Amino acid sequence: MNVNFTIFKNNVSWDAVVHQLNSDVLLRNLLMKGQLDSLDVDFSYSEETGEGSITNSHNQTIGNFIVSF
């Protein structure tokens, strides 16, 4: 599956091919390319829409991701 990430702060976006979708895989991709100030993030995902959000420790949305097959 393909995941398109977008981080709002620096307008950074990239695509990644992943074999399974879980928070460890998502966090690993953020570590590599996300240019984040903090790694204290949470993920939410809707299987119905294929879209997810990335929030920081203050529950502010800092980015999103879209999953496609």
Coordinates of C-alpha atoms in Angstrom, one line a residue:
M1 CA 0.0 0.0 0.0
N2 CA 1.0 3.6 -0.6
V3 CA 0.9 6.3 2.1
N4 CA 1.1 9.9 1.3
F5 CA 2.2 12.0 4.3
T6 CA 1.8 15.8 4.7
I7 CA 3.3 17.8 7.6
F8 CA 1.7 21.3 7.7
K9 CA 4.5 23.2 9.5
N10 CA 7.1 23.1 6.8
N11 CA 4.7 22.0 4.0
V12 CA 6.6 18.7 3.7
S13 CA 5.0 15.8 1.9
W14 CA 6.2 12.5 0.7
D15 CA 5.0 9.0 -0.4
A16 CA 6.0 5.8 1.2
V17 CA 5.3 2.2 0.3
V18 CA 4.4 0.1 3.4
H19 CA 3.4 -3.5 3.9
Q20 CA 1.4 -3.0 7.0
L21 CA -0.3 0.0 8.6
N22 CA 0.4 0.6 12.3
S23 CA 1.8 3.4 14.5
D24 CA 5.3 2.0 14.5
V25 CA 5.5 2.1 10.6
L26 CA 4.0 5.6 10.6
L27 CA 6.3 6.9 13.2
R28 CA 9.4 5.4 11.4
N29 CA 8.4 7.4 8.3
L30 CA 8.0 10.6 10.3
L31 CA 11.4 10.1 11.9
M32 CA 13.0 9.8 8.4
K33 CA 11.4 12.7 6.6
G34 CA 8.9 14.5 8.9
Q35 CA 11.2 17.3 10.2
L36 CA 9.3 17.3 13.5
D37 CA 10.1 19.3 16.7
S38 CA 8.8 16.5 18.9
L39 CA 8.2 12.8 18.4
D40 CA 5.3 12.8 20.9
V41 CA 2.6 12.3 18.3
D42 CA -0.6 10.3 17.9
F43 CA -2.3 8.9 14.8
S44 CA -5.9 8.4 14.0
Y45 CA -7.1 6.6 10.9
S46 CA -10.5 6.0 9.2
E47 CA -10.7 2.8 7.2
E48 CA -13.8 4.2 5.5
T49 CA -12.1 7.2 4.0
G50 CA -8.5 5.9 3.9
E51 CA -7.4 9.2 5.6
G52 CA -5.7 9.8 8.9
S53 CA -4.4 12.6 11.0
I54 CA -1.3 13.2 13.0
T55 CA -1.6 15.2 16.2
N56 CA 1.0 16.5 18.7
S57 CA 1.0 16.2 22.5
H58 CA -1.3 19.3 22.7
N59 CA -3.9 17.5 20.6
Q60 CA -3.2 19.9 17.7
T61 CA -3.3 18.5 14.1
I62 CA 0.2 18.8 12.7
G63 CA -0.3 16.7 9.6
N64 CA -2.2 14.0 7.8
F65 CA -1.8 10.9 5.7
I66 CA -3.8 9.2 3.0
V67 CA -3.6 5.4 2.3
S68 CA -4.2 4.0 -1.2
F69 CA -3.9 0.5 -2.5

